[in-house]
Amino acid sequence: MADHQETVPFKALVAQASAVLLTRGVEVETTAVHGVVAHLVGVMAQRVGMDEEEAVHLVTPEAVADIIMKATAERAPGAAPPHAVRPVRVDDRLVRVRVESLGHLVMATAQAGKYAGLNGDGPAAAHLLDLGIEIGAALVKRHAEGEVEIPVGVLDEVAERVDAVADRVEADGWSVCPCGEDHGQRETDLGALPVMRHHAALARGLCGGDLP
């Protein structure tokens, strides 16, 4: 028997669930949606006593989206959403930004991503890494005369995520060395705060196409 996950109805269900999620304001990696669909189809097949290929027709796109949205909502206060979930970028405008400014934002995503990763927030670290890669790709592909075209949505997300990490450093004691022993790292962490705030403000300023 062919793999039910390779059938047209299964793939259509994944695509339809992804479309429903977009209407709810989030974009989810296809592999993550695929996994949830496979799980729900398997559960449904066991519940009603039929094979998984037939059970595909019993799972709705809305049910898949509900499961993913619930998992996104049920997280600790201040935590980032699951790594496969991203807000939909409603502003797809491109703005021109100086190469040097984007270089600062690459450093900002790397620094904030390091703090997130060292302090156990894998989803935030992955998001920041993705943003750094996206900025790097723009620097390589869309630069001319010392300027780069970059989506406004990227700048918005950089500002939001870097500020969020700064909040965790300030309020929750996130540290570049969370070993539990005091050997002066708090002074380093507090010194990093104004740099992160500055970079977040820079990203927000660039959204209007400013070239500082």
CSV table of N, CA and C in Angstrom, one decimal, residues 93 95 152 155 203-210:
chain,number,residue,atom,x,y,z
A,93,ARG,N,6.7,46.0,1.7
A,93,ARG,CA,7.5,47.1,1.0
A,93,ARG,C,9.0,46.8,1.2
A,95,VAL,N,12.6,48.8,1.5
A,95,VAL,CA,13.3,50.1,1.7
A,95,VAL,C,14.8,50.0,1.5
A,152,VAL,N,10.5,45.7,4.9
A,152,VAL,CA,10.2,46.4,6.1
A,152,VAL,C,9.9,45.4,7.2
A,155,LEU,N,12.8,44.3,9.2
A,155,LEU,CA,13.3,45.3,10.2
A,155,LEU,C,12.3,45.3,11.4
A,203,ALA,N,16.7,49.6,13.9
A,203,ALA,CA,15.8,48.9,13.0
A,203,ALA,C,14.5,49.6,12.8
A,204,ARG,N,13.9,50.1,13.8
A,204,ARG,CA,12.6,50.8,13.7
A,204,ARG,C,12.8,52.1,12.9
A,205,GLY,N,13.9,52.8,13.1
A,205,GLY,CA,14.1,54.0,12.3
A,205,GLY,C,14.3,53.7,10.8
A,206,LEU,N,14.9,52.6,10.5
A,206,LEU,CA,15.1,52.2,9.1
A,206,LEU,C,13.8,51.8,8.4
A,207,CYS,N,12.8,51.5,9.1
A,207,CYS,CA,11.5,51.1,8.4
A,207,CYS,C,11.0,52.2,7.5
A,208,GLY,N,11.3,53.4,7.8
A,208,GLY,CA,10.9,54.5,6.9
A,208,GLY,C,11.8,54.8,5.8
A,209,GLY,N,12.8,54.0,5.7
A,209,GLY,CA,13.8,54.2,4.6
A,209,GLY,C,14.9,55.3,5.0
A,210,ASP,N,15.0,55.5,6.3
A,210,ASP,CA,16.0,56.5,6.8
A,210,ASP,C,17.4,55.9,6.5
